[in-house]
Coordinates of C-alpha atoms and ligand atoms in Angstrom, one line a residue:
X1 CA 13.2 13.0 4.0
X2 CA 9.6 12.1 4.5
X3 CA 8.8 11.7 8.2
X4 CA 5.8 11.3 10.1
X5 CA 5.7 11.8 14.4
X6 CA 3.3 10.0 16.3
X7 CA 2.5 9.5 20.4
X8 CA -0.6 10.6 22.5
X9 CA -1.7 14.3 22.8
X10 CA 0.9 15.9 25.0
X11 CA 3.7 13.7 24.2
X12 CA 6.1 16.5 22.5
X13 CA 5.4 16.3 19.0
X14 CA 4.8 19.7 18.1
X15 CA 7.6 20.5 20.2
X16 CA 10.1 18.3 18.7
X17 CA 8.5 19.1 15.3
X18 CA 9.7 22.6 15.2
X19 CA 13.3 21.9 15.8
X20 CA 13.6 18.9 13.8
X21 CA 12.1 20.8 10.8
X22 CA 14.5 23.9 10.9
X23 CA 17.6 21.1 11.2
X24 CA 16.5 19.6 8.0
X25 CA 14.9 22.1 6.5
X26 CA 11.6 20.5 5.3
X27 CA 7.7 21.4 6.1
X28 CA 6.0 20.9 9.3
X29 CA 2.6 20.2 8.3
X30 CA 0.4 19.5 11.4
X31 CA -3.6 18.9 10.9
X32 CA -4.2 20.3 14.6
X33 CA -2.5 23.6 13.4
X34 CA -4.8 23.8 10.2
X35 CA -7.6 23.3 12.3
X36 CA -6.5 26.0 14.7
X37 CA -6.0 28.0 12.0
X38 CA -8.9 27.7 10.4
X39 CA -11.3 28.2 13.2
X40 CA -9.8 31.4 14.1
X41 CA -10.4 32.7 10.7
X42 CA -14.0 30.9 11.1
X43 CA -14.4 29.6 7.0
X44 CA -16.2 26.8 6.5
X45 CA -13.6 24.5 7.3
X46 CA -12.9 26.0 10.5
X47 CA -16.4 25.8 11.7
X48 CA -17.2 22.4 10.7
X49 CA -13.8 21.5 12.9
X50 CA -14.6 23.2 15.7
X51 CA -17.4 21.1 16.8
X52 CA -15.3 17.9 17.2
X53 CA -11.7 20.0 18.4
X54 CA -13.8 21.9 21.2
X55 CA -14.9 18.6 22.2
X56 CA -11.7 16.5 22.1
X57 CA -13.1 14.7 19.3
X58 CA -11.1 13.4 15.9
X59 CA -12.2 15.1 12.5
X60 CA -13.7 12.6 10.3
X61 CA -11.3 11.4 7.6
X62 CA -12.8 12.8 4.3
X63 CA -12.3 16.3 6.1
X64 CA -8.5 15.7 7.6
X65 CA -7.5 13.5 4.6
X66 CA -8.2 16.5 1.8
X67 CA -6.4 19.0 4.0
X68 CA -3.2 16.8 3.9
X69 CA -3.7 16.2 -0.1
X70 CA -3.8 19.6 -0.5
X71 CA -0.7 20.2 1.0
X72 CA 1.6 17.7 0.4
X73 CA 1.2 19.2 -3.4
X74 CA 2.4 22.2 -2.6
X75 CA 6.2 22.6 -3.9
X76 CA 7.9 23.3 -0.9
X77 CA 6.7 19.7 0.3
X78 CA 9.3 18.2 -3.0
X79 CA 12.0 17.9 -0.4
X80 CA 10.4 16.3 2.4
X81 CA 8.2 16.4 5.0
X82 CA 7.3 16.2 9.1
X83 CA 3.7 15.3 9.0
X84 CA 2.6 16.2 13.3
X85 CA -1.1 14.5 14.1
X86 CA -1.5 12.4 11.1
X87 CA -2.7 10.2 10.0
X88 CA -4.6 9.2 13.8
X89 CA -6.7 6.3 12.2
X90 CA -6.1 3.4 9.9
X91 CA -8.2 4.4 7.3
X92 CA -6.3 7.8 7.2
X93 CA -3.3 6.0 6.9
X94 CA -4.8 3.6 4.2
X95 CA -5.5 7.3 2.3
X96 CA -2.3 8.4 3.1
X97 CA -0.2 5.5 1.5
X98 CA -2.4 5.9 -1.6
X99 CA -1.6 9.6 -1.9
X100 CA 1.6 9.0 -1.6
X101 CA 2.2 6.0 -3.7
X102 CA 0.5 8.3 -6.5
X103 CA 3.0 10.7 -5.9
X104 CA 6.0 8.5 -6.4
X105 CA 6.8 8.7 -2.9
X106 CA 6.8 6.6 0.3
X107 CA 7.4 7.2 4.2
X108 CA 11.2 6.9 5.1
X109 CA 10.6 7.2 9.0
X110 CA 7.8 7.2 11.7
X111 CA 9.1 8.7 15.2
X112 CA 7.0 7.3 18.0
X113 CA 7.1 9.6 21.4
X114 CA 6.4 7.0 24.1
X115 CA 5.2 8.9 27.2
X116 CA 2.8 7.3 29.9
X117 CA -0.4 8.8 30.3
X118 CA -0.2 9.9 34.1
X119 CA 2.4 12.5 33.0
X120 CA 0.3 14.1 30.0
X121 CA -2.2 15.6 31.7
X122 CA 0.3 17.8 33.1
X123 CA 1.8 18.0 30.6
X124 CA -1.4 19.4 28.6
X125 CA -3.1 21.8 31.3
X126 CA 0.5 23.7 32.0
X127 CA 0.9 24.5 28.3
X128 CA 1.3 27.9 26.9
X129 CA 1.3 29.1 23.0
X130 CA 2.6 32.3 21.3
X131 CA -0.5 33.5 19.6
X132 CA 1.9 35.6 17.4
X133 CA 4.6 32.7 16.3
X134 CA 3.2 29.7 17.7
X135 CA 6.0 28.4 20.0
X136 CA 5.2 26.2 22.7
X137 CA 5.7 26.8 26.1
X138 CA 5.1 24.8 29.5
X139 CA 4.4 26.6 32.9
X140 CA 7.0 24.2 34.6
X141 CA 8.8 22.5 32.1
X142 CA 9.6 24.9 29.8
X143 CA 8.4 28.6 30.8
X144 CA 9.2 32.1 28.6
X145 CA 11.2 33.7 30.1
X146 CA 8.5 36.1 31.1
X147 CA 5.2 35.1 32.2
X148 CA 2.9 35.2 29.6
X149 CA 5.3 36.7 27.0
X150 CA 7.4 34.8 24.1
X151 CA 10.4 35.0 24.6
X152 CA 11.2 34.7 20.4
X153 CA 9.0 37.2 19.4
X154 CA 7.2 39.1 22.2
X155 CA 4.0 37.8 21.7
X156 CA 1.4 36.8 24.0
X157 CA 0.6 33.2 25.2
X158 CA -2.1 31.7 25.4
X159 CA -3.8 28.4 26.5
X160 CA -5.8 25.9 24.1
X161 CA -9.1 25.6 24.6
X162 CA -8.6 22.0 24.6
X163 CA -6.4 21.5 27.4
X164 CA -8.6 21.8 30.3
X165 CA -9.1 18.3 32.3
X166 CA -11.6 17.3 30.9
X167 CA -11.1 17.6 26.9
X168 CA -7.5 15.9 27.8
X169 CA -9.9 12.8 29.0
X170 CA -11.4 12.7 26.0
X171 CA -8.4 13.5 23.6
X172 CA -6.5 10.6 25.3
X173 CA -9.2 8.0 24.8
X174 CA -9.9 8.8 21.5
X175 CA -5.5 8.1 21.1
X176 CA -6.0 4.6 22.7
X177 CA -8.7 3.7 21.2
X178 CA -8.5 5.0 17.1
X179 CA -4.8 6.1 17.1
X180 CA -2.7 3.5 19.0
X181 CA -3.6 0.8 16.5
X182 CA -1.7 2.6 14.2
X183 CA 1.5 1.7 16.0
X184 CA 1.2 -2.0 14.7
X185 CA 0.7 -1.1 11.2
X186 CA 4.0 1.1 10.6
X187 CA 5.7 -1.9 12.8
X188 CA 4.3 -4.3 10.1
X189 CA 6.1 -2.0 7.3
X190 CA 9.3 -2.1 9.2
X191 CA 9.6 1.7 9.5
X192 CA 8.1 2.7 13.2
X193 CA 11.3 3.6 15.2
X194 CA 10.0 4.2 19.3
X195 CA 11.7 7.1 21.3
X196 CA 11.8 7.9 24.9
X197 CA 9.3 10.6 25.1
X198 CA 10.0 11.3 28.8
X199 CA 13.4 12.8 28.7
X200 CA 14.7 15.9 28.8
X201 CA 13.8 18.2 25.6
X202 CA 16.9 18.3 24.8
X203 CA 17.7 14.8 24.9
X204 CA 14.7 13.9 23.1
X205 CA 15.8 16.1 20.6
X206 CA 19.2 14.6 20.0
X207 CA 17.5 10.7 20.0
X208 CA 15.7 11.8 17.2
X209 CA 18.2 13.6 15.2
X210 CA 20.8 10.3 15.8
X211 CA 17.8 8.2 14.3
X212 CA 17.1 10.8 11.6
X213 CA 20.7 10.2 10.2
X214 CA 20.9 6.8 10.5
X215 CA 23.3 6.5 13.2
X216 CA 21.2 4.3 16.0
Ligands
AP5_301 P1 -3.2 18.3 17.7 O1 -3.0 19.8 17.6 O2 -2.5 17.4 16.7 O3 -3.1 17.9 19.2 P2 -2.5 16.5 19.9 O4 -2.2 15.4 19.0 O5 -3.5 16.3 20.9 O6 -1.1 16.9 20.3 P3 -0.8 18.1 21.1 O7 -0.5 19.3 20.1 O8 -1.7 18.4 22.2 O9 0.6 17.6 21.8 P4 2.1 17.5 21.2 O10 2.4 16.1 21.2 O11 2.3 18.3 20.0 O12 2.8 18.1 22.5 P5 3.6 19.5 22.6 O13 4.9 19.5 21.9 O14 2.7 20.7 22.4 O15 -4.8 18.0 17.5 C1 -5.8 18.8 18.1 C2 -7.2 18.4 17.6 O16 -7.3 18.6 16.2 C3 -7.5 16.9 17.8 O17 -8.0 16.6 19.2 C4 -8.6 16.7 16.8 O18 -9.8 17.2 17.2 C5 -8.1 17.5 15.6 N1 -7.2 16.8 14.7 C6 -5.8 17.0 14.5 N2 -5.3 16.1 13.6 C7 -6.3 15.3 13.3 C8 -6.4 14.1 12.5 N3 -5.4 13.6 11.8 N4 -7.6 13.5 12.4 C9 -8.7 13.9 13.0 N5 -8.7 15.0 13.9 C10 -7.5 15.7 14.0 O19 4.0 19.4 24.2 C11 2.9 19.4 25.2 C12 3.4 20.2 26.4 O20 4.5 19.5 27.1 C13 4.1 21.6 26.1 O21 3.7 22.5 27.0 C14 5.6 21.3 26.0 O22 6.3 22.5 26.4 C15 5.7 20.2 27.1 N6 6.8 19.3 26.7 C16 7.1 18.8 25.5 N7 8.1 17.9 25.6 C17 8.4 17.8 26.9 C18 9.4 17.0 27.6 N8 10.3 16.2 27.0 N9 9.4 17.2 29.0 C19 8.6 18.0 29.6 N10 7.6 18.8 29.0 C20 7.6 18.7 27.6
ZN302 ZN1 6.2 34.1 19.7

């Protein structure tokens, strides 16, 4: 199953993303994370990112789009895919239907997470990340068990350096204004399918998973 998860920074898709991908057993391939990733290493790729992530800023295209290449030829990406944070402009998902139509392959589902904006900046200053395993955590809405400490692993959390105030600003206009559009062009191709966002994580979860097998 070829999937990809849209919705504003904050909205739950790395959340989600993780449990959907152990359910069905495909990749999670988010660009945010191989940015992350990349800058704490600090090679070429990572510093280049880090002057528009530090700043709220979208990667341009050529960069993000031959990351995603890359990746979707790796072999464990034959079975599927959960593509988290791309494509976040038209022309990256222009590039993205070409790869992908080279490939013999096509999108079977896009997930939208619809959550208002008032509700993300809390959402994004109050969350915590294992710096060992990655899991996501939220001060209020989903704290370790310990403060500070995962509760999967031991490991200690941390907080992005782009979830102050003011980067969220920034990250959410650059959504609305490059990102939303996207919205209407999966509509157009039938496949955009819109979830409530705002529930529970556990509920989310399960709206997902019913629309995942084709039950909704
Ligand atoms: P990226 O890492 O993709 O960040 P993002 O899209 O801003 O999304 P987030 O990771 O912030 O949020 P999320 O939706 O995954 O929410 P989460 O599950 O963590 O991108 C970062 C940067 O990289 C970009 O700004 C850009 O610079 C660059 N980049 C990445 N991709 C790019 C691309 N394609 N093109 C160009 N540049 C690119 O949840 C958030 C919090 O809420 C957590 O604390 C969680 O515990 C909590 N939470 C989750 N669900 C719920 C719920 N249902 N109820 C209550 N709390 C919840
Ligand atoms: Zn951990």
């Amino acid at each position: 199953m070829n999937i990809l998860f849209m919705g504003p920074p904050g909205a739950g898709k790395g959340t989600q993303a993780e449990r959907i991908v152990s359910e069905f057993g495909i990749p999670h391939i988010s660009t945010g994370d191989a940015f992350r990733l990349a800058m704490s290493q600090g090679t070429a790729l990572g510093v280049e990112a880090k002057k528009y992530v530090d700043q709220g800023l979208l990667v341009p295209d050529e960069i993000t789009n031959g990351i995603v290449r890359e990746r979707l030829q790796q072999p464990d990406a034959d079975k599927g895919f959960l593509l988290d944070g791309f494509p976040r402009t038209i022309a990256q998902a222009e590039a993205l239907d070409e790869m992908l139509r080279v490939m013999g392959r096509s999108i079977d589902h896009v997930i939208n997470l619809a959550v208002d904006r008032d509700k993300l900046l809390a959402r994004l200053t109050g969350r915590r990340i294992c710096k060992s395993c990655g899991a996501t955590y939220h001060v209020i809405f989903n704290p370790s068990k310990a403060e500070g400490v995962c509760d999967r692993c031991s490991g200690e959390l941390y907080q992005r350096s782009d979830d102050t105030e003011e980067k969220v600003g920034t990250r959410l206009d650059e959504y609305l204004t490059k990102t939303a559009p996207l919205l209407a062009y999966y509509e157009k191709q039938g496949i955009l399918r819109q979830v409530d966002g705002e529930q529970e994580i556990d509920t989310v979860s399960k709206d997902i998973q019913t629309l995942l097998r084709g039950q909704a």
